[in-house]
PDB file of C-alpha atoms and ligand atoms in Angstrom:
ATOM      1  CA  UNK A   1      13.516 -89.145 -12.236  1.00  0.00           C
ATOM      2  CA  UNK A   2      16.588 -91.086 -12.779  1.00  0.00           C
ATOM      3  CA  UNK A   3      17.633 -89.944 -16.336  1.00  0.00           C
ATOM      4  CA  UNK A   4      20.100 -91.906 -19.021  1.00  0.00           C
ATOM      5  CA  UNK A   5      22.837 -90.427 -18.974  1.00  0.00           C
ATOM      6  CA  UNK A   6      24.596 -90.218 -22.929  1.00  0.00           C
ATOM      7  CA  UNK A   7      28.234 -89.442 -23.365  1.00  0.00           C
ATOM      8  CA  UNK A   8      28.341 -87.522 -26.767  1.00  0.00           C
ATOM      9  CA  UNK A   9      32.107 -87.990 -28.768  1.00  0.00           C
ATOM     10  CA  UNK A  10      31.991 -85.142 -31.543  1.00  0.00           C
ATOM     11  CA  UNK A  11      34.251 -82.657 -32.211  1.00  0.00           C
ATOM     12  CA  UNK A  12      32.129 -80.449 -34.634  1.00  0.00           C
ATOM     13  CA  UNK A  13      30.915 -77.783 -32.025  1.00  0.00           C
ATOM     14  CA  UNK A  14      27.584 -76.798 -33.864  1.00  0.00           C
ATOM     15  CA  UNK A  15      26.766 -80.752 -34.219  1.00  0.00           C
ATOM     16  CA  UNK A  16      27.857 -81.326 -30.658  1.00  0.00           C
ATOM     17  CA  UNK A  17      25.115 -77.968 -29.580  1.00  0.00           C
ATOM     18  CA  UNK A  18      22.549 -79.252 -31.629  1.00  0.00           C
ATOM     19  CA  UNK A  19      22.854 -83.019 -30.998  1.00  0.00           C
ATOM     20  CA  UNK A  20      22.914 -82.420 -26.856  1.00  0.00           C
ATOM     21  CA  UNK A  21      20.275 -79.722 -27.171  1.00  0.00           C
ATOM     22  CA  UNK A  22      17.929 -82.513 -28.987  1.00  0.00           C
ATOM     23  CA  UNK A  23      18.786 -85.062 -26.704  1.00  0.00           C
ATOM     24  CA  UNK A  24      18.405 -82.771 -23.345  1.00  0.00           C
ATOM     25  CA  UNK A  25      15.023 -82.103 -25.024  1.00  0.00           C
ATOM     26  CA  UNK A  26      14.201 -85.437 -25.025  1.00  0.00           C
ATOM     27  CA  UNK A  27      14.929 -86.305 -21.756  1.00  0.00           C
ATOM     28  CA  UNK A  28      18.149 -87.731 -21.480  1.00  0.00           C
ATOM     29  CA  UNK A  29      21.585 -86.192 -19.768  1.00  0.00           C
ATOM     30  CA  UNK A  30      24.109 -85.146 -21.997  1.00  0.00           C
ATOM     31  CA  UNK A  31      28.054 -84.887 -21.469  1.00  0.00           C
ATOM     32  CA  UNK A  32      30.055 -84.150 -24.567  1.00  0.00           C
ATOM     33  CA  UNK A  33      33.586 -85.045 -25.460  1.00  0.00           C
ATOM     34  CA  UNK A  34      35.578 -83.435 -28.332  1.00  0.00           C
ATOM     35  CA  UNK A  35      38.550 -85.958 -28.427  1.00  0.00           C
ATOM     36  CA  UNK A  36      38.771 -89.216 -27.407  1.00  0.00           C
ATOM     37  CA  UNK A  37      40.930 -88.606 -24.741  1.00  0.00           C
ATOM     38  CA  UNK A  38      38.650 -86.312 -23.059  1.00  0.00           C
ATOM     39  CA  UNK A  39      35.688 -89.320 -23.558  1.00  0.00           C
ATOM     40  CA  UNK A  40      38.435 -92.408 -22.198  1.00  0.00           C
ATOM     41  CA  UNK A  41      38.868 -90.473 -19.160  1.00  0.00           C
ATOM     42  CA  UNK A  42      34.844 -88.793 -19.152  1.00  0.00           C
ATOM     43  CA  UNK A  43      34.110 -93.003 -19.394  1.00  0.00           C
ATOM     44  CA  UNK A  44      35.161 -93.824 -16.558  1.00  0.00           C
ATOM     45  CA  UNK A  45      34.227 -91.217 -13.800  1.00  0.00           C
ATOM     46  CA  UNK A  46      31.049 -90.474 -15.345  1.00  0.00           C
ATOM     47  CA  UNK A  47      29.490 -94.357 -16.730  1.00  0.00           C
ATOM     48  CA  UNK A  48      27.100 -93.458 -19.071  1.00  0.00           C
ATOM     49  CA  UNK A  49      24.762 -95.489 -19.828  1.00  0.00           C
ATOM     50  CA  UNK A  50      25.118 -94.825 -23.973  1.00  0.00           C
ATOM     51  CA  UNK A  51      27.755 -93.535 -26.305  1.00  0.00           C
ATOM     52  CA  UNK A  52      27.234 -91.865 -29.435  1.00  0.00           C
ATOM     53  CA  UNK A  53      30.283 -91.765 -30.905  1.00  0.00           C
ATOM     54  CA  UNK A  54      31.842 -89.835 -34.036  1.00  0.00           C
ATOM     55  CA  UNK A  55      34.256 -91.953 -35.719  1.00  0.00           C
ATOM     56  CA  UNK A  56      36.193 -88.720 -37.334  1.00  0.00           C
ATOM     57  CA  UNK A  57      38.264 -87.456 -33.923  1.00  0.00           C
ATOM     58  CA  UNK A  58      41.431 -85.076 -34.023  1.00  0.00           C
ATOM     59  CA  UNK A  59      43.284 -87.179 -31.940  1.00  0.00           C
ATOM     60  CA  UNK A  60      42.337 -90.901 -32.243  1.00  0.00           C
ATOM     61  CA  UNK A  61      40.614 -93.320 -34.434  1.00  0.00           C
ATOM     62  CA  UNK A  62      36.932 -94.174 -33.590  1.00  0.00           C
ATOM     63  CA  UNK A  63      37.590 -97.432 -34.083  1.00  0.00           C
ATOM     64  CA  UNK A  64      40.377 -97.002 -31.503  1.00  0.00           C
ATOM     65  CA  UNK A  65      38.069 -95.528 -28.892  1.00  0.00           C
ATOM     66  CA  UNK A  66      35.486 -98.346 -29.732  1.00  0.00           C
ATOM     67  CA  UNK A  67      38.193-101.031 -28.620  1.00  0.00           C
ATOM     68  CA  UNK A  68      39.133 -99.371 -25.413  1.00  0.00           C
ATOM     69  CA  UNK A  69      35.754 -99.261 -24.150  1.00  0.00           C
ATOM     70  CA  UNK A  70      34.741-102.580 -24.777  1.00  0.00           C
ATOM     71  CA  UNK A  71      37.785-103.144 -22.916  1.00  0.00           C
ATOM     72  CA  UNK A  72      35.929-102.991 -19.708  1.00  0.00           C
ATOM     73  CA  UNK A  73      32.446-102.104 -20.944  1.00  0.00           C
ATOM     74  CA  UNK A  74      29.034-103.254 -22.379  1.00  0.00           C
ATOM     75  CA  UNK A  75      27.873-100.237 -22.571  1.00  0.00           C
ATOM     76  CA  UNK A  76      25.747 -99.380 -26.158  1.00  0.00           C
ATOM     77  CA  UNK A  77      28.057 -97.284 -28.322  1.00  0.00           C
ATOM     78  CA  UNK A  78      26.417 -96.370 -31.623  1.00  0.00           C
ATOM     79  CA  UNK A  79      28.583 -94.892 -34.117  1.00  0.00           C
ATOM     80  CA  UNK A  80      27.760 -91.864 -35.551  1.00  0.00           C
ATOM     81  CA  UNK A  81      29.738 -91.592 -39.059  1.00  0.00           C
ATOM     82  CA  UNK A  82      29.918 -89.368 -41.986  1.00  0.00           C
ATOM     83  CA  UNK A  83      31.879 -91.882 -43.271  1.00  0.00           C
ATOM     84  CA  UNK A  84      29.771 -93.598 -45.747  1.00  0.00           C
ATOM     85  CA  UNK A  85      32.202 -96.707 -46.689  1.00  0.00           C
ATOM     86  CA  UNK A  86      30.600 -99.790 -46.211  1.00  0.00           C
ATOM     87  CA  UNK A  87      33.741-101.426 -44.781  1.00  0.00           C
ATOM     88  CA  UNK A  88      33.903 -98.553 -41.778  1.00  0.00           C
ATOM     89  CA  UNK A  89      30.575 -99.627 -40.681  1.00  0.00           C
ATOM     90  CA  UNK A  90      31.646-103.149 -40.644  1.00  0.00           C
ATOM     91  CA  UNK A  91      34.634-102.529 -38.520  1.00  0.00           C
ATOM     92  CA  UNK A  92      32.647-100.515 -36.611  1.00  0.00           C
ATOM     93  CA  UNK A  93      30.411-103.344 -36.138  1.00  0.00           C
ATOM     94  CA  UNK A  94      32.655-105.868 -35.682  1.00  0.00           C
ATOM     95  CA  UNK A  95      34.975-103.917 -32.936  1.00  0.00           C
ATOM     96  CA  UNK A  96      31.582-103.839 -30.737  1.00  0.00           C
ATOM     97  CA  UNK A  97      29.943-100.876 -31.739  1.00  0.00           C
ATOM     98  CA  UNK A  98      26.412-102.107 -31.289  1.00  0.00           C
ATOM     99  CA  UNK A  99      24.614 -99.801 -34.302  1.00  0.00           C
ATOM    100  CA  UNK A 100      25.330 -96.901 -36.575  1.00  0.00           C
ATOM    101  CA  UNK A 101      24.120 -93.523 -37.453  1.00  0.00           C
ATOM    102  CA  UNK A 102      25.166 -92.210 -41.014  1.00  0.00           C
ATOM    103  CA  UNK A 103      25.723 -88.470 -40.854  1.00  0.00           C
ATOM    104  CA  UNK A 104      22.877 -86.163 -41.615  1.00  0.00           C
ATOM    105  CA  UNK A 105      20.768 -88.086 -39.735  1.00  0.00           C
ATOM    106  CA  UNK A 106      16.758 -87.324 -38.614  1.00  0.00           C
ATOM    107  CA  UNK A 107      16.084 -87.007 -35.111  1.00  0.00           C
ATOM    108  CA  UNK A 108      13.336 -89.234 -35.487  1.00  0.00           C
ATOM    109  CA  UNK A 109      15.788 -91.686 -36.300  1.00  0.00           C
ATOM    110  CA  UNK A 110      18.399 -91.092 -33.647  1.00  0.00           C
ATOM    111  CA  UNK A 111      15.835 -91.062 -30.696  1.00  0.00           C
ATOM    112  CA  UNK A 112      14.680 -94.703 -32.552  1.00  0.00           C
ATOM    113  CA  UNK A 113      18.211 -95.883 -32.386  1.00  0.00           C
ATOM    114  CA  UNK A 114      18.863 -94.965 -28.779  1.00  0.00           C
ATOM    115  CA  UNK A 115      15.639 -96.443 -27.599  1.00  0.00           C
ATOM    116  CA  UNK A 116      16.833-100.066 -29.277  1.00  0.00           C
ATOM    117  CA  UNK A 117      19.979 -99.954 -28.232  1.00  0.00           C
ATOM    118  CA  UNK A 118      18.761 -98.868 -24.080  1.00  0.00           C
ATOM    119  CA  UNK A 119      16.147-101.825 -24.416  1.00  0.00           C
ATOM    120  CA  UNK A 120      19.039-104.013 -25.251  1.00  0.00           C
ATOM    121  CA  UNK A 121      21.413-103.229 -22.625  1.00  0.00           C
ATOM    122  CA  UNK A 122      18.679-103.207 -19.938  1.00  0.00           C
ATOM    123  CA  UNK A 123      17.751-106.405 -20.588  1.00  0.00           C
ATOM    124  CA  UNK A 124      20.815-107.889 -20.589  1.00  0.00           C
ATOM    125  CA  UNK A 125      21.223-106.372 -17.237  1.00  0.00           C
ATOM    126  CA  UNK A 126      18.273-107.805 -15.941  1.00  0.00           C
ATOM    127  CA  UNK A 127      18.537-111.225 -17.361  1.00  0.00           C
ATOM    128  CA  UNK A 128      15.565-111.062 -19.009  1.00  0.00           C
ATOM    129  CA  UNK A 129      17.529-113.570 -21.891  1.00  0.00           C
ATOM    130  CA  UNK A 130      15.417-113.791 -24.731  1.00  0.00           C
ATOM    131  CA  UNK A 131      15.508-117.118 -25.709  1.00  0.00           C
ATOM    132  CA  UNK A 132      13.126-117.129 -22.214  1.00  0.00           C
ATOM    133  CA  UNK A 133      10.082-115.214 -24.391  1.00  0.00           C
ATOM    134  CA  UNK A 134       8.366-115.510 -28.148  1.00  0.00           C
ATOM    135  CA  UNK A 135       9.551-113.286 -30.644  1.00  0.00           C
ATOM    136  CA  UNK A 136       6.519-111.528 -32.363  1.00  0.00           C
ATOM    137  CA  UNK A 137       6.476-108.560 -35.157  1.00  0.00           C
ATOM    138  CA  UNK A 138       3.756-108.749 -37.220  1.00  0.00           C
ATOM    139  CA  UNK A 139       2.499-111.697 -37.845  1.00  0.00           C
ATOM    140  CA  UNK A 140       5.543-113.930 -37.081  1.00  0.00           C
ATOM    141  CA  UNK A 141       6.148-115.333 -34.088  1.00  0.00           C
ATOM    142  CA  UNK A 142       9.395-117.185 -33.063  1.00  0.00           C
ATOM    143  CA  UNK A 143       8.987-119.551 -29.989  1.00  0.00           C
ATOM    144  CA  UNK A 144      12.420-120.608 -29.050  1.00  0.00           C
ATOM    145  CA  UNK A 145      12.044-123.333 -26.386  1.00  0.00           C
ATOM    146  CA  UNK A 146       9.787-125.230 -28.989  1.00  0.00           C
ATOM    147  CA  UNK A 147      12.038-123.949 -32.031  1.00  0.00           C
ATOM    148  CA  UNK A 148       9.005-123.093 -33.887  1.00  0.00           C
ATOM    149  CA  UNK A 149       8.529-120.314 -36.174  1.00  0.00           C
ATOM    150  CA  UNK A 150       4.646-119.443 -37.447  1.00  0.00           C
ATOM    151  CA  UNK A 151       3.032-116.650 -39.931  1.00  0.00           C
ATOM    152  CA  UNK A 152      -0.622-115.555 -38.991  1.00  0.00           C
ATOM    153  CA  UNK A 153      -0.235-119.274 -36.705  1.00  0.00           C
ATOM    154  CA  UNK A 154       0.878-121.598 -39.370  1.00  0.00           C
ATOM    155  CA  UNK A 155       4.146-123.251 -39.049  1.00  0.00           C
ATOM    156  CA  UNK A 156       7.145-122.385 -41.159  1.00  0.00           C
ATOM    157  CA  UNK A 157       9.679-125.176 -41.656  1.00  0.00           C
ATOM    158  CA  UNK A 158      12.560-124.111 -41.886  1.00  0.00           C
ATOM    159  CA  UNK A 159      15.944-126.051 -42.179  1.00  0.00           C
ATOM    160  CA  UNK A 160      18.109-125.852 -38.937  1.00  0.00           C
ATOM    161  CA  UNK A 161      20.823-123.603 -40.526  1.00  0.00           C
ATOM    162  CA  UNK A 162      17.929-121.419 -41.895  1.00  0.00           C
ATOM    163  CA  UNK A 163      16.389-121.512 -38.435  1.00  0.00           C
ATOM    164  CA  UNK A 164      19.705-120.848 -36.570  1.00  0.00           C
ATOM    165  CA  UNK A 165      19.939-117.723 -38.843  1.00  0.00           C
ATOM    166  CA  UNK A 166      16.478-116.534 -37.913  1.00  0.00           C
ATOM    167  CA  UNK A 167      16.851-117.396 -34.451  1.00  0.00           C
ATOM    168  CA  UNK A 168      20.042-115.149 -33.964  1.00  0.00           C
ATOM    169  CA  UNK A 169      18.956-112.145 -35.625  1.00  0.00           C
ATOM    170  CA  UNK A 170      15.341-112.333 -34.068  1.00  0.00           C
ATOM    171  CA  UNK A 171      17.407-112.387 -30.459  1.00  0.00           C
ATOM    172  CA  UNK A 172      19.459-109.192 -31.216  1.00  0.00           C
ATOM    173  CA  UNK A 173      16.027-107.855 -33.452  1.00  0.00           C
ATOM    174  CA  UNK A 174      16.510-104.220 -34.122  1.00  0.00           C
ATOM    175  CA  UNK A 175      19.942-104.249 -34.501  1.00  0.00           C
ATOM    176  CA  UNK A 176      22.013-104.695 -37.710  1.00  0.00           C
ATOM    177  CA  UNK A 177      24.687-107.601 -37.149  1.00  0.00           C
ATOM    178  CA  UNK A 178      27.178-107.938 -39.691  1.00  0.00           C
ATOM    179  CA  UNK A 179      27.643-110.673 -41.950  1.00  0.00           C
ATOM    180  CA  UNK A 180      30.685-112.296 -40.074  1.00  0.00           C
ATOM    181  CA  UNK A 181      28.875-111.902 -36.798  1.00  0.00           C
ATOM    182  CA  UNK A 182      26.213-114.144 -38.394  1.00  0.00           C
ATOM    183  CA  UNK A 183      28.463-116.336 -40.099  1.00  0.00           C
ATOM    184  CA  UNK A 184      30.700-116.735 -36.801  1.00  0.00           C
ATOM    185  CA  UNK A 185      27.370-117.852 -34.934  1.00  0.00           C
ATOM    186  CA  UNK A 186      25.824-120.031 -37.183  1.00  0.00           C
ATOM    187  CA  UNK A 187      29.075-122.153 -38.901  1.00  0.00           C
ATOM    188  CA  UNK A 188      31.325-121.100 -35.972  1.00  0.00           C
ATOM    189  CA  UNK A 189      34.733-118.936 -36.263  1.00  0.00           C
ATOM    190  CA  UNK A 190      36.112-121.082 -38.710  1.00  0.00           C
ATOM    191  CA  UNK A 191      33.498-120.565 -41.202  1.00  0.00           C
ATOM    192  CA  UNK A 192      34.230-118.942 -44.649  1.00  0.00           C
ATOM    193  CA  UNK A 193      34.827-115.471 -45.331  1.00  0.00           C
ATOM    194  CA  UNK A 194      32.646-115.326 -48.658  1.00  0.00           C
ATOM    195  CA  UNK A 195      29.049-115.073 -47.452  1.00  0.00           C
ATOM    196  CA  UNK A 196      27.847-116.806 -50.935  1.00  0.00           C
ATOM    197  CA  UNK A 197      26.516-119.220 -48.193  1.00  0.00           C
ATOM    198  CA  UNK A 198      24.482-117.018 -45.728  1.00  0.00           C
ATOM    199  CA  UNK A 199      23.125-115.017 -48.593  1.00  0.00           C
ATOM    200  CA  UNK A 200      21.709-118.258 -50.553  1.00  0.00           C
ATOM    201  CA  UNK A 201      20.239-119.321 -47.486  1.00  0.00           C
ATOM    202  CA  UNK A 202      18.504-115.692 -46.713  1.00  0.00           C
ATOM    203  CA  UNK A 203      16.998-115.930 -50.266  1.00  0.00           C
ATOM    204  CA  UNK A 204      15.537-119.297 -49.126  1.00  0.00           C
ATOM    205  CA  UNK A 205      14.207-117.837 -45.958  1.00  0.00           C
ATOM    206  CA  UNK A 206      13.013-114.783 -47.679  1.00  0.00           C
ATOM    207  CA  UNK A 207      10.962-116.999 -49.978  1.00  0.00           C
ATOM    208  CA  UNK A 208       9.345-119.257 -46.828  1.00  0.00           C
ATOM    209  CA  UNK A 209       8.730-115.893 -44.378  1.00  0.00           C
ATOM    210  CA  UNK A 210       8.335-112.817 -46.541  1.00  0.00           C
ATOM    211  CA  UNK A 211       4.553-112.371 -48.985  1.00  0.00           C
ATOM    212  CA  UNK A 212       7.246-110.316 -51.182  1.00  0.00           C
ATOM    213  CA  UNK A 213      10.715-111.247 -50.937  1.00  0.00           C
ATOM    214  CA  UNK A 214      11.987-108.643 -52.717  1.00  0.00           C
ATOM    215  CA  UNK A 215      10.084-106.305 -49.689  1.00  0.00           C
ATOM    216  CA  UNK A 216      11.167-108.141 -46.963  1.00  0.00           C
ATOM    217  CA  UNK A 217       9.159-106.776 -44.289  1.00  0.00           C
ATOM    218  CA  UNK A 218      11.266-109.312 -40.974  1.00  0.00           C
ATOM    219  CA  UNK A 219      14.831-108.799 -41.696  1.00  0.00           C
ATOM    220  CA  UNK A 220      16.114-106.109 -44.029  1.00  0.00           C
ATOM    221  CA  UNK A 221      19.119-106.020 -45.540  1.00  0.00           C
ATOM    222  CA  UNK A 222      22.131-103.140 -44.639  1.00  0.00           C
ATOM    223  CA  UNK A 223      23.676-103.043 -48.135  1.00  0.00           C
ATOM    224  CA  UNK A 224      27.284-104.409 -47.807  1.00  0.00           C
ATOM    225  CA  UNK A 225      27.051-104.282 -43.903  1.00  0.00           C
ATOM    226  CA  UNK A 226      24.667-107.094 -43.049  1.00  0.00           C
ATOM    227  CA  UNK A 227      21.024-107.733 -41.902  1.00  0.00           C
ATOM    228  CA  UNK A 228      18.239-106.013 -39.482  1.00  0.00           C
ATOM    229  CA  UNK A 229      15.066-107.851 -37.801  1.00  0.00           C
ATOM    230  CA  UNK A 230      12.004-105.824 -37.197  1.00  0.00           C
ATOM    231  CA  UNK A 231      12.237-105.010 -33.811  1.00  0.00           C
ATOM    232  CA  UNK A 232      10.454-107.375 -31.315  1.00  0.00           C
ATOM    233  CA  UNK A 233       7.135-105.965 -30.642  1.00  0.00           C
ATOM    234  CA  UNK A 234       6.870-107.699 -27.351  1.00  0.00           C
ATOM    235  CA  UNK A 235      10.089-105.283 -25.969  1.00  0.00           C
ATOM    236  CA  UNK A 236       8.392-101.815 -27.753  1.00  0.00           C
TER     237      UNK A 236
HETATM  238 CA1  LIG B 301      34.490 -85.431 -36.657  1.00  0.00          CA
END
């Protein structure tokens, strides 16, 4: 069997055991890295196919190890923090970290977020581009050829920022993009920095998609980070 292979950046030793015992366990390959040197140069010879990276490294920002990957890399990196600031999660985010794992963590959890972030990458390496097939969680589905959103097979309208806003997080569904990445995609890079805008237009689509906005059961809100979409259940 042709396992994942996961390059592990953590320089707590009994974190580093435990985390590549659970993963090992769970049927992936494991290679650890206690500094980001060691996990540059591990990078390249070895390619994993994920990172799980701890921001807090003796020798080198996170954030810096995050840039020099996506350097020449797609690979998923998810960010495993005990940071808890907001704003490190953003730039986290932002830098191309592709998700985020706030330190203690369930393994429930992790094993979730590796799965998402594998389906991702795999599709993007097989083209399956998916703008190319419905989006469907619950009872919403999003068909993006016809640009048509139903609940339980009634049409939503939806304005065409509103939709754009749906559209984008239903295509990267399961992962949490940041405000500015949403911002950047729907009014382009020269849109505000407040997101007063994005956030009064969520409330509206909250109101047309959700039975209880204030339980949004479609896209859930990271708390000063930015927004998740249930996962497409077409992918699980
Ligand atoms: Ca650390």
């Amino acid at each position: 069997m042709n396992k994942f292979t996961i390059l592990l950046i953590e320089d707590e030793k009994s974190i580093c055991d435990f985390t590549s015992r659970t993963l090992s366990s769970h049927g992936y390959r494991v290679r650890c890295a206690s500094t980001g040197r060691e996990a540059l140069s591990l990078a390249s010879s070895l390619c994993p196919d994920i990172f799980l990276l701890d921001l807090g490294l003796p020798d080198m920002d996170g954030m810096e190890v995050i840039q020099q990957i996506r350097t020449w890399s797609n690979c998923p990196i998810i960010v495993v923090s005990a940071r808890t600031q907001e704003n490190d999660k953003v730039q986290a985010l932002d830098a191309g970290a592709d998700d985020y794992l706030t330190k203690p963590f369930g393994t429930s959890e992790l094993m979730a977020r590796i799965r998402t972030s594998l389906r991702h990458s795999v599709r993007l390496i097989n083209g399956h581009n998916s703008t190319q097939h419905p989006y469907r969680a619950k009872n919403l589905e999003i068909n993006f050829f016809k640009r048509i959103i139903t609940i339980e097979g009634q049409p939503v309208h939806l304005t065409p920022i509103e939709y754009k806003i749906v559209a984008f997080l239903a295509q990267h569904s399961g992962k949490v993009m940041t405000y500015s990445a949403v911002m950047n995609n729907v009014w382009g890079p020269y849109a505000e920095s407040d997101n007063k805008i994005l956030r009064v237009n969520m409330a509206n689509i909250r109101r047309k998609l959700e039975k209880n906005p204030a339980e949004p059961v479609y896209i859930f809100t990271e708390v000063g980070v930015g927004y998740r979409m249930a996962e497409d259940e077409n992918t699980l």
